[in-house]
Amino acid sequence: MSGPAGTTATTTTLRGDGSGPYRTQLLAGWLVTGGPADLEQHLARYGPAPLAGRVRRGTAAPVVTAVEAAGLTGRGGAGFPTGRKLRAVAERRGRAVVVANAMESEPASAKDKTLLRLAPHLVLDGLALAAEAVGATAAHLCLPRSRSRGGVSEAVRAVRRAVAERAGRGLDPLPVQIHELPHHYVSSEETALVNWLNGGLARPLTTPPRPFEKGVGGRPTLVDNVETLAHIALIARYGPDWFRGTGSPDAPGTLLTTLGGAVAMPGVYEAMGGDTIGELFARAGGVTGPVQAVLVGGYFGTWLPADLAARTPFTRDALAPLGASPGAGVLVALPSTSCGLRETAAVLHFLARSSAQQCGPCQFGLPAVSADFTDLAVGGCDPQEFGRLGERIALLAGRGSCHHPDGASRLAASALRVFAADVEHHLRRRSCPAAGPDRPRILRVPRAPIPADDGWR
Protein backbone atom coordinates (compact mmCIF):
# COMPACT_ATOMS: atom_id res chain seq x y z
CA MET A 1 0.00 0.00 0.00
CA SER A 2 1.22 3.50 -0.68
CA GLY A 3 1.64 6.28 1.85
CA PRO A 4 -0.11 9.63 1.91
CA ALA A 5 0.78 12.20 -0.67
CA GLY A 6 4.09 13.87 0.00
CA THR A 7 5.46 11.19 2.32
CA THR A 8 9.23 11.32 2.64
CA ALA A 9 11.76 9.25 4.54
CA THR A 10 13.20 12.29 6.28
CA THR A 11 12.33 12.94 9.90
CA THR A 12 11.17 16.50 10.28
CA THR A 13 9.85 18.47 13.19
CA LEU A 14 6.91 20.45 14.48
CA ARG A 15 7.30 23.55 16.57
CA GLY A 16 4.82 23.74 19.43
CA ASP A 17 3.88 27.31 18.43
CA GLY A 18 2.72 26.16 14.98
CA SER A 19 5.72 27.41 13.00
CA GLY A 20 8.63 25.62 11.38
CA PRO A 21 8.85 22.45 9.28
CA TYR A 22 6.61 19.42 9.78
CA ARG A 23 6.74 15.76 8.91
CA THR A 24 4.18 13.97 6.82
CA GLN A 25 2.46 11.38 8.97
CA LEU A 26 0.34 12.34 11.96
CA LEU A 27 0.90 16.06 11.46
CA ALA A 28 0.88 16.02 7.70
CA GLY A 29 0.85 19.52 6.39
CA TRP A 30 -1.70 21.15 8.62
CA LEU A 31 0.86 23.65 9.93
CA VAL A 32 0.50 25.44 6.61
CA THR A 33 -2.62 27.05 8.03
CA GLY A 34 -1.49 26.95 11.65
CA GLY A 35 -4.84 25.55 12.71
CA PRO A 36 -6.93 22.38 12.67
CA ALA A 37 -7.69 20.62 9.41
CA ASP A 38 -11.36 20.96 8.55
CA LEU A 39 -13.25 17.99 7.17
CA GLU A 40 -12.85 18.97 3.53
CA GLN A 41 -9.05 19.28 3.89
CA HIS A 42 -8.94 15.97 5.70
CA LEU A 43 -11.02 14.11 3.12
CA ALA A 44 -9.07 15.65 0.24
CA ARG A 45 -5.85 14.27 1.69
CA TYR A 46 -6.94 10.92 3.11
CA GLY A 47 -10.43 10.12 1.93
CA PRO A 48 -12.98 8.55 4.33
CA ALA A 49 -11.84 6.07 6.95
CA PRO A 50 -11.77 2.56 5.42
CA LEU A 51 -14.58 1.12 7.52
CA ALA A 52 -15.39 -2.48 6.60
CA GLY A 53 -18.73 -2.92 8.31
CA ARG A 54 -19.67 -5.16 11.20
CA VAL A 55 -17.32 -8.11 11.68
CA ARG A 56 -18.76 -11.55 12.43
CA ARG A 57 -18.06 -12.64 16.04
CA GLY A 58 -15.16 -15.07 16.27
CA THR A 59 -13.24 -13.48 13.40
CA ALA A 60 -10.62 -10.74 13.62
CA ALA A 61 -11.38 -7.37 12.06
CA PRO A 62 -8.84 -6.45 9.35
CA VAL A 63 -7.72 -3.41 11.33
CA VAL A 64 -6.84 -5.60 14.34
CA THR A 65 -4.65 -7.83 12.19
CA ALA A 66 -3.02 -4.81 10.55
CA VAL A 67 -2.28 -3.07 13.87
CA GLU A 68 -0.79 -6.28 15.29
CA ALA A 69 1.47 -6.67 12.25
CA ALA A 70 2.48 -3.00 12.43
CA GLY A 71 3.77 -3.39 15.99
CA LEU A 72 2.02 -0.24 17.20
CA THR A 73 2.26 0.31 20.95
CA GLY A 74 0.23 2.71 23.07
CA ARG A 75 1.40 6.31 23.04
CA GLY A 76 -0.18 7.32 26.33
CA GLY A 77 2.68 6.15 28.54
CA ALA A 78 2.32 2.43 29.27
CA GLY A 79 3.42 1.29 25.81
CA PHE A 80 1.15 -1.79 25.73
CA PRO A 81 0.79 -3.49 22.31
CA THR A 82 -2.26 -1.86 20.71
CA GLY A 83 -3.26 -4.86 18.60
CA ARG A 84 -3.36 -7.07 21.69
CA LYS A 85 -5.64 -4.55 23.43
CA LEU A 86 -7.98 -4.43 20.45
CA ARG A 87 -8.17 -8.21 20.24
CA ALA A 88 -8.75 -8.61 23.99
CA VAL A 89 -11.82 -6.36 23.85
CA ALA A 90 -13.09 -7.82 20.56
CA GLU A 91 -13.03 -11.35 21.99
CA ARG A 92 -15.07 -10.49 25.09
CA ARG A 93 -18.77 -11.22 25.20
CA GLY A 94 -21.22 -8.32 25.18
CA ARG A 95 -21.44 -4.91 23.55
CA ALA A 96 -18.14 -3.08 23.80
CA VAL A 97 -17.32 0.57 24.51
CA VAL A 98 -14.41 2.63 23.14
CA VAL A 99 -12.89 5.58 25.01
CA ALA A 100 -10.41 8.03 23.48
CA ASN A 101 -8.10 9.38 26.19
CA ALA A 102 -7.01 12.99 25.59
CA MET A 103 -6.62 13.97 29.24
CA GLU A 104 -2.85 14.64 29.00
CA SER A 105 -2.48 15.52 32.66
CA GLU A 106 1.32 15.57 32.41
CA PRO A 107 2.25 19.29 32.72
CA ALA A 108 5.44 18.80 30.67
CA SER A 109 3.56 17.31 27.70
CA ALA A 110 1.71 19.10 24.89
CA LYS A 111 1.56 16.38 22.23
CA ASP A 112 -2.08 15.34 22.56
CA LYS A 113 -3.49 18.85 22.60
CA THR A 114 -1.30 19.71 19.58
CA LEU A 115 -2.54 16.67 17.67
CA LEU A 116 -6.17 17.46 18.44
CA ARG A 117 -5.70 21.07 17.41
CA LEU A 118 -4.05 20.21 14.08
CA ALA A 119 -5.47 16.83 13.03
CA PRO A 120 -8.67 16.08 14.96
CA HIS A 121 -10.17 14.04 12.11
CA LEU A 122 -7.32 11.51 12.19
CA VAL A 123 -8.13 10.90 15.85
CA LEU A 124 -11.84 10.56 15.12
CA ASP A 125 -11.11 8.21 12.19
CA GLY A 126 -9.08 6.03 14.54
CA LEU A 127 -11.85 6.10 17.12
CA ALA A 128 -14.38 4.96 14.51
CA LEU A 129 -12.08 2.19 13.25
CA ALA A 130 -11.35 0.95 16.77
CA ALA A 131 -15.06 0.95 17.59
CA GLU A 132 -15.81 -1.12 14.52
CA ALA A 133 -12.94 -3.51 15.22
CA VAL A 134 -14.15 -4.38 18.73
CA GLY A 135 -17.88 -4.28 17.95
CA ALA A 136 -18.52 -1.22 20.11
CA THR A 137 -21.93 0.37 20.45
CA ALA A 138 -20.71 3.50 22.28
CA ALA A 139 -17.78 5.87 21.71
CA HIS A 140 -16.48 8.49 24.16
CA LEU A 141 -13.76 11.13 23.95
CA CYS A 142 -12.42 12.44 27.27
CA LEU A 143 -10.63 15.80 27.56
CA PRO A 144 -9.50 17.86 30.56
CA ARG A 145 -11.90 20.47 31.82
CA SER A 146 -10.58 24.02 31.56
CA ARG A 147 -9.29 25.38 34.86
CA SER A 148 -10.55 28.86 34.09
CA ARG A 149 -14.17 29.59 34.86
CA GLY A 150 -16.16 29.29 31.66
CA GLY A 151 -13.00 28.70 29.64
CA VAL A 152 -12.73 26.26 26.75
CA SER A 153 -9.37 25.03 25.49
CA GLU A 154 -8.35 25.21 21.84
CA ALA A 155 -8.23 21.42 21.67
CA VAL A 156 -11.80 21.10 22.97
CA ARG A 157 -13.03 23.63 20.40
CA ALA A 158 -11.25 21.77 17.60
CA VAL A 159 -12.75 18.42 18.62
CA ARG A 160 -16.27 19.79 19.02
CA ARG A 161 -16.05 21.41 15.58
CA ALA A 162 -14.72 18.22 14.00
CA VAL A 163 -17.41 16.02 15.59
CA ALA A 164 -20.12 18.39 14.36
CA GLU A 165 -18.68 18.36 10.82
CA ARG A 166 -18.63 14.57 10.72
CA ALA A 167 -22.14 14.24 12.14
CA GLY A 168 -23.43 16.41 9.32
CA ARG A 169 -21.93 14.00 6.78
CA GLY A 170 -22.82 10.78 8.60
CA LEU A 171 -19.21 9.58 8.52
CA ASP A 172 -19.09 7.75 11.84
CA PRO A 173 -21.10 4.60 12.60
CA LEU A 174 -21.42 5.74 16.22
CA PRO A 175 -22.02 9.22 17.63
CA VAL A 176 -18.99 10.39 19.60
CA GLN A 177 -19.81 11.69 23.06
CA ILE A 178 -17.39 14.39 24.26
CA HIS A 179 -16.70 14.69 27.98
CA GLU A 180 -14.66 17.22 29.94
CA LEU A 181 -13.27 15.67 33.12
CA PRO A 182 -11.68 17.29 36.19
CA HIS A 183 -8.09 18.26 35.41
CA HIS A 184 -6.23 16.20 38.02
CA TYR A 185 -2.87 14.52 37.44
CA VAL A 186 -4.23 11.03 38.16
CA SER A 187 -7.47 11.53 36.21
CA SER A 188 -5.85 10.43 32.94
CA GLU A 189 -5.43 6.86 34.22
CA GLU A 190 -7.78 4.55 32.29
CA THR A 191 -9.68 3.31 35.33
CA ALA A 192 -10.27 6.92 36.40
CA LEU A 193 -11.94 7.59 33.05
CA VAL A 194 -14.07 4.49 33.39
CA ASN A 195 -15.05 5.40 36.93
CA TRP A 196 -16.08 8.91 35.86
CA LEU A 197 -18.06 7.66 32.85
CA ASN A 198 -19.86 5.29 35.22
CA GLY A 199 -20.99 8.26 37.30
CA GLY A 200 -18.22 8.10 39.89
CA LEU A 201 -15.20 10.28 40.62
CA ALA A 202 -12.28 10.80 38.23
CA ARG A 203 -10.00 8.78 40.50
CA PRO A 204 -8.15 5.58 39.62
CA LEU A 205 -9.67 2.29 40.74
CA THR A 206 -7.89 -0.68 42.26
CA THR A 207 -7.84 -3.43 39.66
CA PRO A 208 -8.67 -6.12 38.57
CA PRO A 209 -10.93 -6.30 36.71
CA ARG A 210 -9.30 -4.25 33.97
CA PRO A 211 -11.47 -2.09 31.69
CA PHE A 212 -11.20 -4.60 28.82
CA GLU A 213 -12.94 -7.11 31.10
CA LYS A 214 -15.48 -4.86 32.81
CA GLY A 215 -15.43 -1.16 32.08
CA VAL A 216 -18.05 1.46 31.22
CA GLY A 217 -21.47 0.15 32.18
CA GLY A 218 -19.87 -3.16 33.10
CA ARG A 219 -19.09 -3.75 29.42
CA PRO A 220 -15.75 -4.62 27.75
CA THR A 221 -14.04 -1.27 27.23
CA LEU A 222 -11.11 -0.20 25.08
CA VAL A 223 -9.28 2.90 26.37
CA ASP A 224 -6.68 4.27 23.96
CA ASN A 225 -4.66 7.46 23.84
CA VAL A 226 -5.61 9.84 21.02
CA GLU A 227 -2.18 9.61 19.38
CA THR A 228 -2.54 5.82 19.31
CA LEU A 229 -5.93 6.17 17.59
CA ALA A 230 -4.48 8.53 14.98
CA HIS A 231 -1.82 5.94 14.15
CA ILE A 232 -4.58 3.32 13.75
CA ALA A 233 -6.26 5.60 11.19
CA LEU A 234 -3.10 5.66 9.07
CA ILE A 235 -2.27 1.96 9.45
CA ALA A 236 -5.79 1.08 8.29
CA ARG A 237 -5.21 3.16 5.15
CA TYR A 238 -1.61 2.37 4.25
CA GLY A 239 -0.86 -0.94 5.93
CA PRO A 240 1.61 -2.32 8.47
CA ASP A 241 4.54 -2.35 6.03
CA TRP A 242 4.14 1.38 5.48
CA PHE A 243 4.10 1.96 9.23
CA ARG A 244 7.22 -0.18 9.74
CA GLY A 245 8.96 1.69 6.93
CA THR A 246 9.65 4.43 9.49
CA GLY A 247 11.41 3.92 12.78
CA SER A 248 13.38 0.90 13.98
CA PRO A 249 12.51 -2.81 14.32
CA ASP A 250 11.93 -2.50 18.07
CA ALA A 251 10.18 0.88 17.78
CA PRO A 252 8.37 1.07 14.43
CA GLY A 253 6.56 4.18 13.23
CA THR A 254 6.73 7.68 14.56
CA LEU A 255 5.94 9.22 17.92
CA LEU A 256 5.10 12.68 19.13
CA THR A 257 7.55 14.11 21.65
CA THR A 258 7.51 17.27 23.74
CA LEU A 259 11.01 18.74 24.07
CA GLY A 260 11.75 21.39 26.68
CA GLY A 261 14.34 22.95 28.90
CA ALA A 262 17.68 24.07 27.49
CA VAL A 263 16.88 23.55 23.80
CA ALA A 264 16.81 26.24 21.15
CA MET A 265 13.28 25.54 19.91
CA PRO A 266 11.16 23.82 22.58
CA GLY A 267 7.89 22.34 21.39
CA VAL A 268 6.20 19.25 20.00
CA TYR A 269 8.09 17.17 17.44
CA GLU A 270 7.23 14.05 15.47
CA ALA A 271 10.24 11.77 15.29
CA MET A 272 11.11 8.29 14.09
CA GLY A 273 11.15 5.48 16.61
CA GLY A 274 14.76 4.63 17.39
CA ASP A 275 16.09 8.18 17.24
CA THR A 276 18.54 8.88 20.05
CA ILE A 277 17.73 11.58 22.58
CA GLY A 278 20.68 13.57 21.26
CA GLU A 279 19.24 13.42 17.74
CA LEU A 280 15.87 14.63 19.00
CA PHE A 281 17.44 17.62 20.72
CA ALA A 282 19.41 18.37 17.55
CA ARG A 283 16.13 18.61 15.62
CA ALA A 284 14.99 21.17 18.18
CA GLY A 285 17.94 23.35 17.26
CA GLY A 286 20.30 21.73 19.74
CA VAL A 287 20.93 22.54 23.37
CA THR A 288 21.59 26.15 24.33
CA GLY A 289 24.52 25.46 26.64
CA PRO A 290 26.09 22.79 28.86
CA VAL A 291 23.47 20.25 29.99
CA GLN A 292 23.93 18.17 33.14
CA ALA A 293 20.91 15.84 32.94
CA VAL A 294 17.77 14.98 30.98
CA LEU A 295 14.36 14.22 32.43
CA VAL A 296 13.00 11.31 30.42
CA GLY A 297 9.28 10.53 30.37
CA GLY A 298 7.81 13.41 32.37
CA TYR A 299 7.02 13.84 36.07
CA PHE A 300 6.72 10.06 36.51
CA GLY A 301 9.98 9.75 34.64
CA THR A 302 13.67 9.33 35.32
CA TRP A 303 16.65 11.66 35.40
CA LEU A 304 19.58 10.48 33.28
CA PRO A 305 23.05 12.01 32.98
CA ALA A 306 23.25 14.16 29.86
CA ASP A 307 26.02 12.23 28.12
CA LEU A 308 24.30 8.88 28.69
CA ALA A 309 20.93 10.23 27.56
CA ALA A 310 22.33 11.76 24.37
CA ARG A 311 23.51 8.42 22.98
CA THR A 312 20.48 6.39 24.12
CA PRO A 313 17.65 5.65 21.65
CA PHE A 314 14.33 7.02 22.85
CA THR A 315 12.73 3.57 22.92
CA ARG A 316 11.30 1.39 25.64
CA ASP A 317 13.85 -1.40 25.05
CA ALA A 318 16.87 0.92 25.14
CA LEU A 319 15.71 2.88 28.19
CA ALA A 320 14.53 -0.07 30.31
CA PRO A 321 18.04 -1.13 31.49
CA LEU A 322 18.51 2.46 32.71
CA GLY A 323 15.32 2.37 34.77
CA ALA A 324 13.56 4.74 32.35
CA SER A 325 10.88 4.68 29.65
CA PRO A 326 9.54 7.12 27.03
CA GLY A 327 6.40 7.63 29.15
CA ALA A 328 4.29 10.39 27.64
CA GLY A 329 7.04 11.33 25.18
CA VAL A 330 8.61 14.07 27.33
CA LEU A 331 12.29 15.10 27.26
CA VAL A 332 13.59 18.05 29.27
CA ALA A 333 17.24 19.16 29.08
CA LEU A 334 18.44 20.52 32.42
CA PRO A 335 21.21 23.14 32.04
CA SER A 336 24.28 23.00 34.26
CA THR A 337 23.25 26.31 35.79
CA SER A 338 20.12 24.78 37.37
CA CYS A 339 19.75 22.72 40.54
CA GLY A 340 18.31 19.29 39.82
CA LEU A 341 17.37 18.79 43.46
CA ARG A 342 15.33 21.99 43.51
CA GLU A 343 13.58 21.02 40.26
CA THR A 344 12.75 17.58 41.64
CA ALA A 345 11.54 18.97 44.96
CA ALA A 346 9.05 21.20 43.13
CA VAL A 347 7.69 18.27 41.12
CA LEU A 348 7.41 16.05 44.19
CA HIS A 349 5.47 18.78 45.99
CA PHE A 350 3.07 18.94 43.05
CA LEU A 351 2.69 15.15 42.93
CA ALA A 352 2.07 14.94 46.67
CA ARG A 353 -0.71 17.52 46.41
CA SER A 354 -2.16 15.93 43.24
CA SER A 355 -2.79 12.39 44.43
CA ALA A 356 -6.21 10.80 44.78
CA GLN A 357 -5.67 10.42 48.55
CA GLN A 358 -6.99 6.86 48.48
CA CYS A 359 -4.15 4.99 50.19
CA GLY A 360 -1.43 5.37 52.81
CA PRO A 361 1.47 5.93 50.38
CA CYS A 362 -0.33 8.91 48.83
CA GLN A 363 -1.86 10.31 52.03
CA PHE A 364 1.23 10.05 54.20
CA GLY A 365 4.24 8.73 52.28
CA LEU A 366 4.32 11.21 49.40
CA PRO A 367 3.95 14.33 51.60
CA ALA A 368 6.73 13.04 53.86
CA VAL A 369 9.06 12.39 50.94
CA SER A 370 8.22 15.79 49.46
CA ALA A 371 8.98 17.55 52.75
CA ASP A 372 12.31 15.74 53.22
CA PHE A 373 13.30 16.41 49.61
CA THR A 374 12.47 20.09 49.98
CA ASP A 375 14.71 20.26 53.05
CA LEU A 376 17.48 18.66 51.01
CA ALA A 377 17.00 21.12 48.15
CA VAL A 378 17.29 24.18 50.40
CA GLY A 379 20.27 22.87 52.34
CA GLY A 380 18.36 22.13 55.53
CA CYS A 381 18.66 18.35 55.59
CA ASP A 382 21.05 16.52 57.95
CA PRO A 383 22.50 13.03 57.30
CA GLN A 384 19.93 11.37 59.58
CA GLU A 385 17.03 12.98 57.71
CA PHE A 386 18.66 12.04 54.41
CA GLY A 387 18.82 8.39 55.48
CA ARG A 388 15.14 8.56 56.38
CA LEU A 389 14.38 10.04 52.94
CA GLY A 390 15.96 7.04 51.22
CA GLU A 391 13.92 4.64 53.36
CA ARG A 392 10.69 6.49 52.64
CA ILE A 393 11.30 6.54 48.88
CA ALA A 394 11.87 2.76 48.92
CA LEU A 395 8.58 2.21 50.77
CA LEU A 396 6.45 4.04 48.19
CA ALA A 397 6.77 1.78 45.16
CA GLY A 398 4.28 -1.05 44.69
CA ARG A 399 2.14 -0.21 47.69
CA GLY A 400 -0.36 2.28 46.31
CA SER A 401 -3.91 1.88 45.08
CA CYS A 402 -2.64 3.09 41.70
CA HIS A 403 0.76 3.83 40.15
CA HIS A 404 0.97 7.41 41.41
CA PRO A 405 3.42 6.68 44.26
CA ASP A 406 5.45 4.42 41.94
CA GLY A 407 6.10 7.28 39.54
CA ALA A 408 6.99 9.70 42.31
CA SER A 409 9.44 7.28 43.91
CA ARG A 410 11.10 6.58 40.56
CA LEU A 411 11.64 10.29 39.97
CA ALA A 412 12.99 10.89 43.48
CA ALA A 413 15.35 7.91 43.44
CA SER A 414 16.79 8.86 40.05
CA ALA A 415 17.42 12.42 41.26
CA LEU A 416 19.44 11.16 44.22
CA ARG A 417 21.56 9.05 41.85
CA VAL A 418 22.13 11.56 39.07
CA PHE A 419 22.65 14.59 41.32
CA ALA A 420 24.77 12.74 43.91
CA ALA A 421 27.43 15.45 43.92
CA ASP A 422 24.78 18.09 44.61
CA VAL A 423 23.39 15.93 47.41
CA GLU A 424 26.78 15.95 49.14
CA HIS A 425 26.99 19.71 48.78
CA HIS A 426 23.47 20.27 50.12
CA LEU A 427 24.01 17.92 53.04
CA ARG A 428 26.71 20.28 54.27
CA ARG A 429 23.81 22.74 54.67
CA ARG A 430 25.11 24.89 51.85
CA SER A 431 22.42 25.15 49.23
CA CYS A 432 23.89 25.82 45.81
CA PRO A 433 23.34 29.25 44.18
CA ALA A 434 21.16 27.59 41.52
CA ALA A 435 18.67 26.58 44.23
CA GLY A 436 17.85 30.13 45.24
CA PRO A 437 14.16 31.09 45.23
CA ASP A 438 14.84 33.91 42.77
CA ARG A 439 16.20 31.53 40.14
CA PRO A 440 13.66 30.53 37.46
CA ARG A 441 12.76 26.84 37.33
CA ILE A 442 13.23 24.83 34.15
CA LEU A 443 10.35 22.40 34.70
CA ARG A 444 6.84 23.75 34.28
CA VAL A 445 5.22 23.00 37.62
CA PRO A 446 1.79 24.46 38.41
CA ARG A 447 2.12 27.11 41.11
CA ALA A 448 -0.47 25.46 43.31
CA PRO A 449 -2.42 22.19 43.39
CA ILE A 450 -5.69 21.96 41.58
CA PRO A 451 -8.24 24.01 43.57
CA ALA A 452 -10.19 21.87 46.00
CA ASP A 453 -13.49 23.18 44.72
CA ASP A 454 -12.74 21.71 41.30
CA GLY A 455 -13.62 18.36 42.83
CA TRP A 456 -13.31 14.98 41.21
CA ARG A 457 -16.63 14.98 39.39
Tab-separated table of N, CA and C in Angstrom, residues 9 19 27 51 68 80 119 122 128 145-146 165 244 289 291 295 309 326 341 345 375 398 413 428-429 436 444:
chain	number	residue	atom	x	y	z
A	9	ALA	N	11.078	10.066	3.548
A	9	ALA	CA	11.763	9.252	4.536
A	9	ALA	C	12.498	10.094	5.559
A	19	SER	N	4.854	26.980	14.085
A	19	SER	CA	5.725	27.410	13.003
A	19	SER	C	6.755	26.335	12.712
A	27	LEU	N	1.072	14.604	11.541
A	27	LEU	CA	0.899	16.057	11.461
A	27	LEU	C	1.095	16.547	10.038
A	51	LEU	N	-13.744	1.978	6.686
A	51	LEU	CA	-14.581	1.116	7.517
A	51	LEU	C	-15.062	-0.076	6.704
A	68	GLU	N	-1.707	-5.295	14.694
A	68	GLU	CA	-0.792	-6.275	15.287
A	68	GLU	C	0.473	-6.418	14.447
A	80	PHE	N	1.686	-0.440	25.930
A	80	PHE	CA	1.150	-1.791	25.729
A	80	PHE	C	0.854	-2.007	24.248
A	119	ALA	N	-4.947	17.955	13.828
A	119	ALA	CA	-5.466	16.832	13.032
A	119	ALA	C	-6.555	16.080	13.783
A	122	LEU	N	-8.077	12.766	12.115
A	122	LEU	CA	-7.320	11.508	12.192
A	122	LEU	C	-7.655	10.771	13.477
A	128	ALA	N	-13.352	5.698	15.245
A	128	ALA	CA	-14.383	4.960	14.506
A	128	ALA	C	-13.891	3.570	14.104
A	145	ARG	N	-11.066	19.285	31.642
A	145	ARG	CA	-11.897	20.467	31.822
A	145	ARG	C	-10.999	21.689	32.018
A	146	SER	N	-11.365	22.803	31.407
A	146	SER	CA	-10.579	24.024	31.560
A	146	SER	C	-10.570	24.454	33.011
A	165	GLU	N	-18.847	18.503	12.275
A	165	GLU	CA	-18.676	18.364	10.820
A	165	GLU	C	-18.973	16.941	10.369
A	244	ARG	N	5.894	0.305	9.361
A	244	ARG	CA	7.216	-0.182	9.743
A	244	ARG	C	8.324	0.394	8.866
A	289	GLY	N	23.346	25.333	25.784
A	289	GLY	CA	24.520	25.458	26.643
A	289	GLY	C	24.810	24.121	27.274
A	291	VAL	N	24.616	20.937	29.376
A	291	VAL	CA	23.472	20.252	29.988
A	291	VAL	C	23.996	19.189	30.941
A	295	LEU	N	15.529	14.889	31.867
A	295	LEU	CA	14.360	14.225	32.435
A	295	LEU	C	13.660	13.481	31.317
A	309	ALA	N	22.199	10.023	28.251
A	309	ALA	CA	20.931	10.228	27.555
A	309	ALA	C	21.148	10.516	26.076
A	326	PRO	N	9.983	5.891	27.719
A	326	PRO	CA	9.543	7.119	27.035
A	326	PRO	C	8.358	7.798	27.713
A	341	LEU	N	18.089	19.110	42.227
A	341	LEU	CA	17.372	18.790	43.460
A	341	LEU	C	16.203	19.746	43.674
A	345	ALA	N	12.342	18.654	43.779
A	345	ALA	CA	11.535	18.967	44.957
A	345	ALA	C	10.223	19.639	44.566
A	375	ASP	N	13.647	19.920	52.100
A	375	ASP	CA	14.714	20.264	53.046
A	375	ASP	C	16.080	20.046	52.413
A	398	GLY	N	5.001	0.205	44.625
A	398	GLY	CA	4.284	-1.053	44.686
A	398	GLY	C	3.279	-1.180	45.806
A	413	ALA	N	14.165	8.764	43.363
A	413	ALA	CA	15.352	7.911	43.440
A	413	ALA	C	16.352	8.250	42.343
A	428	ARG	N	25.857	19.434	53.435
A	428	ARG	CA	26.712	20.277	54.271
A	428	ARG	C	26.003	21.590	54.600
A	429	ARG	N	24.660	21.583	54.368
A	429	ARG	CA	23.810	22.745	54.667
A	429	ARG	C	24.250	23.995	53.909
A	436	GLY	N	18.461	28.956	44.644
A	436	GLY	CA	17.854	30.135	45.240
A	436	GLY	C	16.436	30.360	44.758
A	444	ARG	N	8.107	23.025	34.110
A	444	ARG	CA	6.844	23.748	34.278
A	444	ARG	C	6.017	23.022	35.332
